[in-house]
CSV table of C-alpha atoms in Angstrom, one decimal:
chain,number,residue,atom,x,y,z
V,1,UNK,CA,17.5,88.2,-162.3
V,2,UNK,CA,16.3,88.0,-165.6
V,3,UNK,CA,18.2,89.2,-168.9
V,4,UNK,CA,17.1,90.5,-171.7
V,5,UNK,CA,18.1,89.2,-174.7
V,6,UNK,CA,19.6,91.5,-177.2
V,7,UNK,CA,17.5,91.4,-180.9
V,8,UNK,CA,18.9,93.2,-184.2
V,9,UNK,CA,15.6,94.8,-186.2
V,10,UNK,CA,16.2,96.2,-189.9
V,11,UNK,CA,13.9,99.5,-190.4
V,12,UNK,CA,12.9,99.2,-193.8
V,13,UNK,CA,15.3,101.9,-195.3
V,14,UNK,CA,17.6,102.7,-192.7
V,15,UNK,CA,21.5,102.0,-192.7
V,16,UNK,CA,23.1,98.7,-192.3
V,17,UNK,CA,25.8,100.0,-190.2
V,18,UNK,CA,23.1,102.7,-188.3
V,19,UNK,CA,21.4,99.9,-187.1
V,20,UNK,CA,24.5,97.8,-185.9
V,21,UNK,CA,25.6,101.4,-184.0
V,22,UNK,CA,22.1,101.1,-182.3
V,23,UNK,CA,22.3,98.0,-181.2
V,24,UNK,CA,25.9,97.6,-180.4
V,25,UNK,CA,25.3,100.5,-177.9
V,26,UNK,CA,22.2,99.1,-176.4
V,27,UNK,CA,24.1,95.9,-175.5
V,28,UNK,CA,26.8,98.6,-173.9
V,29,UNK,CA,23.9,99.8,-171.8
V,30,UNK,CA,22.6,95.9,-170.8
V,31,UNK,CA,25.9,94.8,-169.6
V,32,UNK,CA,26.7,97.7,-167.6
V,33,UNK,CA,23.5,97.2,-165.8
V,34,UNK,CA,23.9,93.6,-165.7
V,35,UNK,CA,27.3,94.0,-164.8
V,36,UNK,CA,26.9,96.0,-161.8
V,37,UNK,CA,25.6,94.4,-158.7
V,38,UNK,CA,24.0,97.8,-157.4
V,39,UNK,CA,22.0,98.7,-160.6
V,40,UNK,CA,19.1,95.9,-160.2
V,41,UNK,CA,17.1,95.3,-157.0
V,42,UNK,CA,16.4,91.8,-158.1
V,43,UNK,CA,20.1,90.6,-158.1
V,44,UNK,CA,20.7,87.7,-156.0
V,45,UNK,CA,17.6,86.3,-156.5
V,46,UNK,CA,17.0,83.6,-159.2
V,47,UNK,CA,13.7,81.3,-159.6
V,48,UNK,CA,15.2,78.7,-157.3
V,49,UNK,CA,17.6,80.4,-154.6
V,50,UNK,CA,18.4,83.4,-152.8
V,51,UNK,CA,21.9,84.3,-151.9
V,52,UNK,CA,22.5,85.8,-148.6
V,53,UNK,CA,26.2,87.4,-147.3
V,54,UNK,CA,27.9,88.4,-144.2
V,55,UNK,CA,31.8,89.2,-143.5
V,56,UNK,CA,32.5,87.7,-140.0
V,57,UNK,CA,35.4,87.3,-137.6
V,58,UNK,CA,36.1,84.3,-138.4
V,59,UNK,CA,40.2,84.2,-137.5
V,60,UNK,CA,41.4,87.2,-135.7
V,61,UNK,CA,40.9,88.3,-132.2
V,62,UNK,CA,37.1,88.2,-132.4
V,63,UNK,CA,36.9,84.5,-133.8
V,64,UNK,CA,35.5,83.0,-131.2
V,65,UNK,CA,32.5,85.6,-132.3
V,66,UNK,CA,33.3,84.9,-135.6
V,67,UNK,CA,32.6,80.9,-135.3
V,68,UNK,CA,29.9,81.4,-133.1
V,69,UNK,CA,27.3,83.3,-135.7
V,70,UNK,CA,28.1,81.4,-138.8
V,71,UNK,CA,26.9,78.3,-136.6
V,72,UNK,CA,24.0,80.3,-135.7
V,73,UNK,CA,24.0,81.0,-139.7
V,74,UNK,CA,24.1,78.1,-140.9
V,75,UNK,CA,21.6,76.4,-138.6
V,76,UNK,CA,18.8,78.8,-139.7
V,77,UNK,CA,19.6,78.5,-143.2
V,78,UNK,CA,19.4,75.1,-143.2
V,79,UNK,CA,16.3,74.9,-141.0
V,80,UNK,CA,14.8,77.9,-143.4
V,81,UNK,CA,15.5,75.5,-146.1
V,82,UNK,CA,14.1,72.3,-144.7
V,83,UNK,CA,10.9,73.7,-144.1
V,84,UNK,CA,10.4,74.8,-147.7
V,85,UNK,CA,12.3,78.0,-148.3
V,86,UNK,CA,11.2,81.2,-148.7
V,87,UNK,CA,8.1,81.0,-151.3
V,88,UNK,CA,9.6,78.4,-153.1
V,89,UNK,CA,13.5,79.6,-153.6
V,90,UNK,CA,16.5,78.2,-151.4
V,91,UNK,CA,18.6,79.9,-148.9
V,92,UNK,CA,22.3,80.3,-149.8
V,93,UNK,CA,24.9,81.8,-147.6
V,94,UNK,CA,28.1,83.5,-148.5
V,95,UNK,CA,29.9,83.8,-145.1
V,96,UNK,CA,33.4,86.1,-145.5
V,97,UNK,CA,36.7,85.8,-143.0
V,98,UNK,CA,37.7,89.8,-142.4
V,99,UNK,CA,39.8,88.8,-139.5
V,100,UNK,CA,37.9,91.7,-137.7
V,101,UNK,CA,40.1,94.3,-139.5
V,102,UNK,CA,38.3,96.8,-141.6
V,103,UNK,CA,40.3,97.5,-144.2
V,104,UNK,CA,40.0,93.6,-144.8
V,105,UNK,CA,35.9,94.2,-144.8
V,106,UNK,CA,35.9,96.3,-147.5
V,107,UNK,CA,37.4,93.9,-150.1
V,108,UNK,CA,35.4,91.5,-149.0
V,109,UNK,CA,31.8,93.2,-148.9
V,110,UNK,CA,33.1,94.3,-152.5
V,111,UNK,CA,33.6,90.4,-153.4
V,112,UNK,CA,30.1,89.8,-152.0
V,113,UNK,CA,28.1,92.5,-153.7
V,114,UNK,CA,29.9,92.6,-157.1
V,115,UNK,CA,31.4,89.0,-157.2
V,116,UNK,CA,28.9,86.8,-155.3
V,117,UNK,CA,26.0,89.4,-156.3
V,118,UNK,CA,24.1,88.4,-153.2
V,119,UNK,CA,21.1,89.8,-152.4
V,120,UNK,CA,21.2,90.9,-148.8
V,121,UNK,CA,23.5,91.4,-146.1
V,122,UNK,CA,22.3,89.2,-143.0
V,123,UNK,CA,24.1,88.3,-139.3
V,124,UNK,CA,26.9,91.5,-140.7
V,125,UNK,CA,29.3,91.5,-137.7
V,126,UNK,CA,31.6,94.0,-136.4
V,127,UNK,CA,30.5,97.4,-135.5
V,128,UNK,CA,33.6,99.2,-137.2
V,129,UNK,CA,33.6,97.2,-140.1
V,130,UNK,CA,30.2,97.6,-140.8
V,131,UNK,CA,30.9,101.9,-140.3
V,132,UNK,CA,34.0,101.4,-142.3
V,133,UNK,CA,31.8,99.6,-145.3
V,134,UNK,CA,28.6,101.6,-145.1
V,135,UNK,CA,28.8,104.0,-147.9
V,136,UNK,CA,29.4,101.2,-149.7
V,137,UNK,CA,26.4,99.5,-148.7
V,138,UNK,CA,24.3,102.3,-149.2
V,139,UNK,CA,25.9,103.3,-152.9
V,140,UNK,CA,24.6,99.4,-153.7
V,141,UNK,CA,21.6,100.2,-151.9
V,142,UNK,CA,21.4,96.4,-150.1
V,143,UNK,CA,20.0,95.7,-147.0
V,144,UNK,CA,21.5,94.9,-143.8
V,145,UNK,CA,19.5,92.7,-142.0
V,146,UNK,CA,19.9,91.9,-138.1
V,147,UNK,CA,23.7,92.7,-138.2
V,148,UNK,CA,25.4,91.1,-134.7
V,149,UNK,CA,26.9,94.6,-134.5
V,150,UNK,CA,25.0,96.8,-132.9
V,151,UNK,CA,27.0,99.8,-131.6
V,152,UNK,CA,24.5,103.2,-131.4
V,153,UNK,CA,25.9,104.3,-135.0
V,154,UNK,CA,24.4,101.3,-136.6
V,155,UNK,CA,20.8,102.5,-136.2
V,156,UNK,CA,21.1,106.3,-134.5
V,157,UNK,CA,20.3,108.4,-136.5
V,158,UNK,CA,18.0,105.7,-138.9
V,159,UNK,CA,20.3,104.1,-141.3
V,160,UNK,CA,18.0,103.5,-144.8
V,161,UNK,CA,19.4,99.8,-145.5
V,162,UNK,CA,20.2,98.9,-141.7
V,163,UNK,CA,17.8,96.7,-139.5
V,164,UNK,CA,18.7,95.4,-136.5
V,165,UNK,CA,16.6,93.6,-134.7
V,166,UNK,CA,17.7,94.1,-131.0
V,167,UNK,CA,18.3,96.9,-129.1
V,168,UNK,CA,21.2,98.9,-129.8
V,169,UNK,CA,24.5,99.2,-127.1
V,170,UNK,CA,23.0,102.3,-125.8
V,171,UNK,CA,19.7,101.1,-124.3
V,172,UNK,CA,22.2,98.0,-123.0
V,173,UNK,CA,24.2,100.2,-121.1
V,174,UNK,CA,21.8,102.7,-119.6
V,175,UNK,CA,20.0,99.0,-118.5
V,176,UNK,CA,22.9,97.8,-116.7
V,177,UNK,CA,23.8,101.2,-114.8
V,178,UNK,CA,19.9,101.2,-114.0
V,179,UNK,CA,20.2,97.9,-112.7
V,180,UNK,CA,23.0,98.8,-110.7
V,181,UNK,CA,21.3,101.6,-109.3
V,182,UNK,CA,17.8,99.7,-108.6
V,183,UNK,CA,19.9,97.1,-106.4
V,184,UNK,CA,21.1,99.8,-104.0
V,185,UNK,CA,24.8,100.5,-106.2
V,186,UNK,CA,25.5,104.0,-106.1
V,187,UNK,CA,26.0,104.8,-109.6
V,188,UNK,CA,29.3,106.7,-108.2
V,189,UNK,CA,30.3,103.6,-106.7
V,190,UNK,CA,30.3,101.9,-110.4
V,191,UNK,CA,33.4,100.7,-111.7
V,192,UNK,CA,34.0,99.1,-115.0
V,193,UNK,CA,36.4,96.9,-117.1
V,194,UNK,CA,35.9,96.6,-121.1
V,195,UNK,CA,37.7,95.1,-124.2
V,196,UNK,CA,39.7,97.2,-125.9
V,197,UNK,CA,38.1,97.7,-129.4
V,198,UNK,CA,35.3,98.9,-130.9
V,199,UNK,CA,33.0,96.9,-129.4
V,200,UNK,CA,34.1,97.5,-125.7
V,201,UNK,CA,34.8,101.0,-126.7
V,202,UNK,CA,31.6,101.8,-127.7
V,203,UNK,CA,29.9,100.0,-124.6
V,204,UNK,CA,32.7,102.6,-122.5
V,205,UNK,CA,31.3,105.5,-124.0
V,206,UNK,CA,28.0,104.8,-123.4
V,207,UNK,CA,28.2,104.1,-120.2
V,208,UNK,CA,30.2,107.0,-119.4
V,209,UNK,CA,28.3,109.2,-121.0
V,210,UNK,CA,25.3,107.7,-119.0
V,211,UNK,CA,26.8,108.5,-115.7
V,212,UNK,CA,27.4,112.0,-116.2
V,213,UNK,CA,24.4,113.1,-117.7
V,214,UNK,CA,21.8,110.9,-115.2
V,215,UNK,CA,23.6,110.8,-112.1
V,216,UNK,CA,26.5,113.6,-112.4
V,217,UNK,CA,28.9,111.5,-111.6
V,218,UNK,CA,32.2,109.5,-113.3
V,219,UNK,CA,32.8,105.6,-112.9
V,220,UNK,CA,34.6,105.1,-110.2
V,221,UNK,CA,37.7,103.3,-111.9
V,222,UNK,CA,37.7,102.4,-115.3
V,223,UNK,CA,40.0,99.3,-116.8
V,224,UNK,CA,40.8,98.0,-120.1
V,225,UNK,CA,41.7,94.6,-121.0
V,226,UNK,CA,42.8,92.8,-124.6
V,227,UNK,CA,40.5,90.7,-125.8
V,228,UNK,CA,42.0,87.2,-125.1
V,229,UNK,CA,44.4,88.5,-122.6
V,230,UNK,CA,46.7,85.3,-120.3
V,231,UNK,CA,46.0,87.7,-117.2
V,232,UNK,CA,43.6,90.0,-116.0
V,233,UNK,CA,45.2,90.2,-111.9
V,234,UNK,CA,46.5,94.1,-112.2
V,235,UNK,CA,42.9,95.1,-114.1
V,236,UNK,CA,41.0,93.1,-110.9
V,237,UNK,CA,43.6,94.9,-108.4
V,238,UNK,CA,43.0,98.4,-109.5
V,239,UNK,CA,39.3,97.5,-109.7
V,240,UNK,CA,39.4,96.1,-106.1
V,241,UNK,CA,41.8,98.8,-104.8
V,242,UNK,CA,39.2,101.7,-106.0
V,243,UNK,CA,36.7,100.4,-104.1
V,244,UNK,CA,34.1,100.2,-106.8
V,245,UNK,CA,30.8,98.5,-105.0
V,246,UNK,CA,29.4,97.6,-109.0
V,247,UNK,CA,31.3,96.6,-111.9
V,248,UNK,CA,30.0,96.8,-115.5
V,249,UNK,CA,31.9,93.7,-117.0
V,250,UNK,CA,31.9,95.0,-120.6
V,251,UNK,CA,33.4,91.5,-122.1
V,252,UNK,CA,32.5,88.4,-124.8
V,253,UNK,CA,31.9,85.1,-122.4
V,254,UNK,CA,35.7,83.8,-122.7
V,255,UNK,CA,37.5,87.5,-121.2
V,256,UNK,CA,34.6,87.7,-118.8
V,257,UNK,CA,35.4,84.4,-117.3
V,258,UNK,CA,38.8,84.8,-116.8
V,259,UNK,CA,37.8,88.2,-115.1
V,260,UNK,CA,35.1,86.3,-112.8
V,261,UNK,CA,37.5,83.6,-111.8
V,262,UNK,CA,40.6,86.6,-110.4
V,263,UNK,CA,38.0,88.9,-108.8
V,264,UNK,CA,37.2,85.9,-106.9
V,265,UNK,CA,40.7,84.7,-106.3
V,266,UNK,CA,41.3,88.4,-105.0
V,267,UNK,CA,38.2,88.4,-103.2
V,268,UNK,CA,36.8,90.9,-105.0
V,269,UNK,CA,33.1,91.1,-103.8
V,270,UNK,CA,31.7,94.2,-105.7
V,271,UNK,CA,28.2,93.1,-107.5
V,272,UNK,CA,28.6,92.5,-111.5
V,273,UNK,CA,26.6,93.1,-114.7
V,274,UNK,CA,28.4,91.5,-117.6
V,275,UNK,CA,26.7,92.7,-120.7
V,276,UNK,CA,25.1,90.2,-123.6
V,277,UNK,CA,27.3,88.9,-125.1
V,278,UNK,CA,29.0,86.8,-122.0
V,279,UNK,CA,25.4,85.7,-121.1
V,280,UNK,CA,26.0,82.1,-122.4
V,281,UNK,CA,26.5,78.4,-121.7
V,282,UNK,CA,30.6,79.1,-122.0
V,283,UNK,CA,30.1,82.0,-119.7
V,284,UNK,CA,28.8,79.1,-117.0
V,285,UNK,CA,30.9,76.2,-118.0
V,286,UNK,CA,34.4,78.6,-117.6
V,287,UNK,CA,33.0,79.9,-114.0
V,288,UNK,CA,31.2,77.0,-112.4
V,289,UNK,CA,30.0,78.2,-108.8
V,290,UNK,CA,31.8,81.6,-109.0
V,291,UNK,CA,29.3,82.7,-111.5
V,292,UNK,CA,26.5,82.7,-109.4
V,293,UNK,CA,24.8,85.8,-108.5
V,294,UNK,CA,25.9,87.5,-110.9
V,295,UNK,CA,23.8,89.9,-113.4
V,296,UNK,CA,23.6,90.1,-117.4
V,297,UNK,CA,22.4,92.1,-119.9
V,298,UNK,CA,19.6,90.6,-121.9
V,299,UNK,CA,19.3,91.6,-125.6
V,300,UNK,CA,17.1,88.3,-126.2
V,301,UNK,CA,16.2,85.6,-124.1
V,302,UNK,CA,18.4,82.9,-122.6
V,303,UNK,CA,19.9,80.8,-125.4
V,304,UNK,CA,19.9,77.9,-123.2
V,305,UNK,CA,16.4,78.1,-121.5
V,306,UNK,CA,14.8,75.4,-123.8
V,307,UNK,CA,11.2,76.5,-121.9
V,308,UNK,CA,11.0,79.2,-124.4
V,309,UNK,CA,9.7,77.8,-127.4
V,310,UNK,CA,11.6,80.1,-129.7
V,311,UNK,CA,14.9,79.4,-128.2
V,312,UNK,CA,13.7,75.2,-128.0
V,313,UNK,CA,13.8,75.9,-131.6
V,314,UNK,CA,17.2,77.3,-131.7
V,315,UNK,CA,18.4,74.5,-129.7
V,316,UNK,CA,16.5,71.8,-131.8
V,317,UNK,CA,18.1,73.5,-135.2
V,318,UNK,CA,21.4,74.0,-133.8
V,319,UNK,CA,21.4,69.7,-132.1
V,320,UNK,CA,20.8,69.0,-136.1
V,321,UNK,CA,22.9,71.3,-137.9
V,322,UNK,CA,25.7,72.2,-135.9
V,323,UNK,CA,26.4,69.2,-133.7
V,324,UNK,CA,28.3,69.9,-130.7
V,325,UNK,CA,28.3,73.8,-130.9
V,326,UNK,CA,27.8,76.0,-128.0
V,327,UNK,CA,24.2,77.7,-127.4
V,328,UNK,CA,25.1,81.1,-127.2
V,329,UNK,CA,24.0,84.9,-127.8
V,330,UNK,CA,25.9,85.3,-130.4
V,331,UNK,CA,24.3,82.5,-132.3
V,332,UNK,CA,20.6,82.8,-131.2
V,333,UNK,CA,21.2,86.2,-132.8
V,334,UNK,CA,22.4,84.9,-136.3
V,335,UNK,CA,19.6,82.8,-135.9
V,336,UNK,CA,16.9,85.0,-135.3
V,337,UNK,CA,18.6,87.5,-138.6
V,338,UNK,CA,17.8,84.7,-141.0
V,339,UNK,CA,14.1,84.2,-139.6
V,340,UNK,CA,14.0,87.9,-139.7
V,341,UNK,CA,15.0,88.2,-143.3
V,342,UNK,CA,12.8,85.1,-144.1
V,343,UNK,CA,9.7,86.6,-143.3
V,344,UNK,CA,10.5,90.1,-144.9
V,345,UNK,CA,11.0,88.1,-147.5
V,346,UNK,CA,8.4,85.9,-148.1
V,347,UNK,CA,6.3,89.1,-146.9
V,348,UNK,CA,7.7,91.1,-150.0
V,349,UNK,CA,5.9,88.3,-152.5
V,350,UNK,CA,7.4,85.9,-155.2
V,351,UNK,CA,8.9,88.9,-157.0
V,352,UNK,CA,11.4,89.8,-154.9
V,353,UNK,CA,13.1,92.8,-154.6
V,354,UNK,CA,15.3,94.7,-152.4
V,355,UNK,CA,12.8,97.8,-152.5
V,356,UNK,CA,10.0,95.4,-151.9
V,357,UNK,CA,11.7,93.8,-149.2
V,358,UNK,CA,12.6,97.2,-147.4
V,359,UNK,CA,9.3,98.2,-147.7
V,360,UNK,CA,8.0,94.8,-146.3
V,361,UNK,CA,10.2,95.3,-142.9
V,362,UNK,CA,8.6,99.2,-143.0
V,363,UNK,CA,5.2,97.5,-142.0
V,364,UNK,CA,6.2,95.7,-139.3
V,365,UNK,CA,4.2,96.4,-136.2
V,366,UNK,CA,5.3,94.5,-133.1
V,367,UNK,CA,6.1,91.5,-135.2
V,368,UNK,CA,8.1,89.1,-133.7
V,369,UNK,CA,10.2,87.2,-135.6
V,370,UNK,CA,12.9,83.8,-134.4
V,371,UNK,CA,13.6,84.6,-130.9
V,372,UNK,CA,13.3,88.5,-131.1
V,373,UNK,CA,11.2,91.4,-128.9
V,374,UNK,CA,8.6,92.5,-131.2
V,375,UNK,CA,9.6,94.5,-133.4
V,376,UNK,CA,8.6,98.1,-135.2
V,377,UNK,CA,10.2,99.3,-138.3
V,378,UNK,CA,8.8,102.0,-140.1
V,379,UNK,CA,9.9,105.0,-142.8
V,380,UNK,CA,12.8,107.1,-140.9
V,381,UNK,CA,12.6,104.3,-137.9
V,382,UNK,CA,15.4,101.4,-137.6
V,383,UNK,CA,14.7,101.4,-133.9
V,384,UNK,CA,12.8,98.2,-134.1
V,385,UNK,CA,13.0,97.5,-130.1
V,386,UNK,CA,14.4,99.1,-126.9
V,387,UNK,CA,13.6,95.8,-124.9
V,388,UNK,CA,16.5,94.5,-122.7
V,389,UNK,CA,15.9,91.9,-120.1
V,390,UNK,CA,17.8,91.3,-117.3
V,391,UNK,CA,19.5,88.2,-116.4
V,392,UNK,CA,21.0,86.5,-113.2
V,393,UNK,CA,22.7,83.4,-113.2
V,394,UNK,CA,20.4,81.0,-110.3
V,395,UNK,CA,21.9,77.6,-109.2
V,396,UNK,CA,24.1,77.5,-112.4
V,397,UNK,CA,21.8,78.6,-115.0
V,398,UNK,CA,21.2,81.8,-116.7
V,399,UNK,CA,17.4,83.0,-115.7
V,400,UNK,CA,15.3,86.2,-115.7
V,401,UNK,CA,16.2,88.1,-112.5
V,402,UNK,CA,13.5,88.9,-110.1
């Protein structure tokens, strides 16, 4: 951002002190606007770098989230960087701990707009932290870009600064019921277990909600687990005892394991959609041969089928920058944010804006950026894809089900 610089003029017959009161109050009005991160559209933005912010899980119940998309993060970053930038300025990320509590969000989204000044929000996780902080957001008008979260609120009705760029948790949902149904599950034969918080929650109600107003019916037994919880037998039981021929497995890869492994212990043979955020190479490692079979939710592809080129990408970047880290969803997401606010970016010109880049992603037209669908933004539409692919896990790998 560029500053002014204050100058004192004499008018040839006009008070000494009158024209100290002039300019003493136009330097009132420059630092205001300087001092406030939500006056200017350029802030964040300097001849040589562009500062980028997210608040993350990254201690708390949801670390394992948390860790997961800074890597993913940080990868792209650096790989944006290698490769030149974005029209000649640097990336630079201000990642934020909010333990997944959002009354800890708050303080920190106000450290990263009014401290930090960053430019953008990218990778934003945590669906009621980022409801808890949107005013916010929207009073400092900067954009969200590709937040992890991506509960229905986030982008129904059409947030101004939100853009995700996968489908939100309702089309997930009505996928896996539909999948359910299409592999000869009744839908009232449809069970489900979910983590309690917002995220599982909101996946609950969806599904519910689903049920009833497609197929007139109610799950069948419905179970709730906490996220990182030393036993799930009595939430296996009660699923086993209701008879449920489906279960929507509405956990992150770690809870969703440990379910796996007691369903099979208790012989629990009901067929299992687990939705996208357990679709990963941890998913596989924790369940070995139990795991095969089973269904998943597919917000993007694979993040360990290096055949796709995007996602060979993702690997390559994540092998360089993040040594020894886990291919996951929740990183090829983080990963595909920053390529997604790169090419806004660079889209919107050398004189950046946030304006200029909001009306950048308004032109997009199938445009398919990192590892994304293509994707459709537009004035009054945030819905930028619908897609969901659905995943089975073949002689231990996640693949495209047939």
């Amino acid at each position: 951002m560029k500053h002014l610089a204050a100058t004192r003029v004499m008018l040839p017959g006009a008070p000494r002190r009158a024209v100290l009161a002039a300019g003493f109050a136009t330097t009132l009005l420059m630092a205001a606007a300087c001092g406030n991160g939500s006056v200017s559209s350029s802030t964040g933005v300097s001849g040589k770098e562009i500062k980028i912010g997210a608040t993350l899980p990254l201690t708390g119940p949801a670390a394992a989230v948390g860790v997961a998309v800074r890597q993913g993060l940080d990868a792209s970053v650096a790989s944006v960087n290698a490769h030149g930038g974005i029209n000649g300025r640097k990336l630079k990320g201000y990642w934020e701990d909010d333990q997944y509590n959002p009354a800890v969000t708050n303080g920190k989204v106000q450290k990263l707009i009014n401290n930090d000044r960053i430019f953008a929000f990218v990778g934003f996780a945590g669906y009621s932290q980022l409801l808890a902080v949107k005013q916010q957001i929207d009073r400092a008008k900067v954009p969200v870009i590709g937040p992890v979260a991506t509960g229905t609120k986030v982008n129904d009705p059409p947030q101004t600064y939100i853009f995700p760029v996968v489908a939100n948790d309702t089309a997930e949902t009505h996928q896996m019921v539909d999948t359910l149904v299409d592999r000869q599950v009744p839908a009232s034969e449809i069970g489900i277990v979910y983590v309690q918080n917002d995220f599982g929650q909101g996946l609950l109600d969806n599904a519910t909600a689903y049920l009833k107003s497609k197929h007139s019916t109610t799950p069948k037994a419905v179970v709730g687990v906490q996220a990182g919880a030393s036993s799930v037998s009595a939430e296996v039981s009660k699923l086993k005892s209701s008879g449920a021929k489906g279960i929507l497995v509405m956990l992150t890869d770690g809870d969703a394991a440990s379910f796996l492994r007691e369903a099979q212990r208790q012989g629990l043979g009901a067929q299992m959609i687990v939705s996208a955020g357990a679709t990963s190479q941890k998913f596989l490692d924790l369940t070995g041969k139990s795991s095969e079979g089973v269904l998943g939710a597919g917000k993007l592809p694979v993040a360990t089928d290096a055949g796709n080129p995007a996602v060979a990408q993702y690997q390559a970047d994540m092998k360089k920058y993040q040594p020894g880290a886990a291919f996951s969803y929740y990183s090829l997401l983080a990963w595909t944010s920053v390529h997604a606010f790169a090419k806004a970016a660079e889209q919107a010109g050398d004189d950046l804006t946030r304006q200029g880049l909001i009306k950048a992603l308004e032109t997009w037209k199938n445009q398919k950026v990192g590892a994304s669908a293509p994707l459709t933004f537009g004035p009054g539409n945030r819905t930028a894809t619908n897609v969901e692919e659905i995943l089975q896990v073949k002689n231990g790998v996640w693949t495209t089900a047939s």
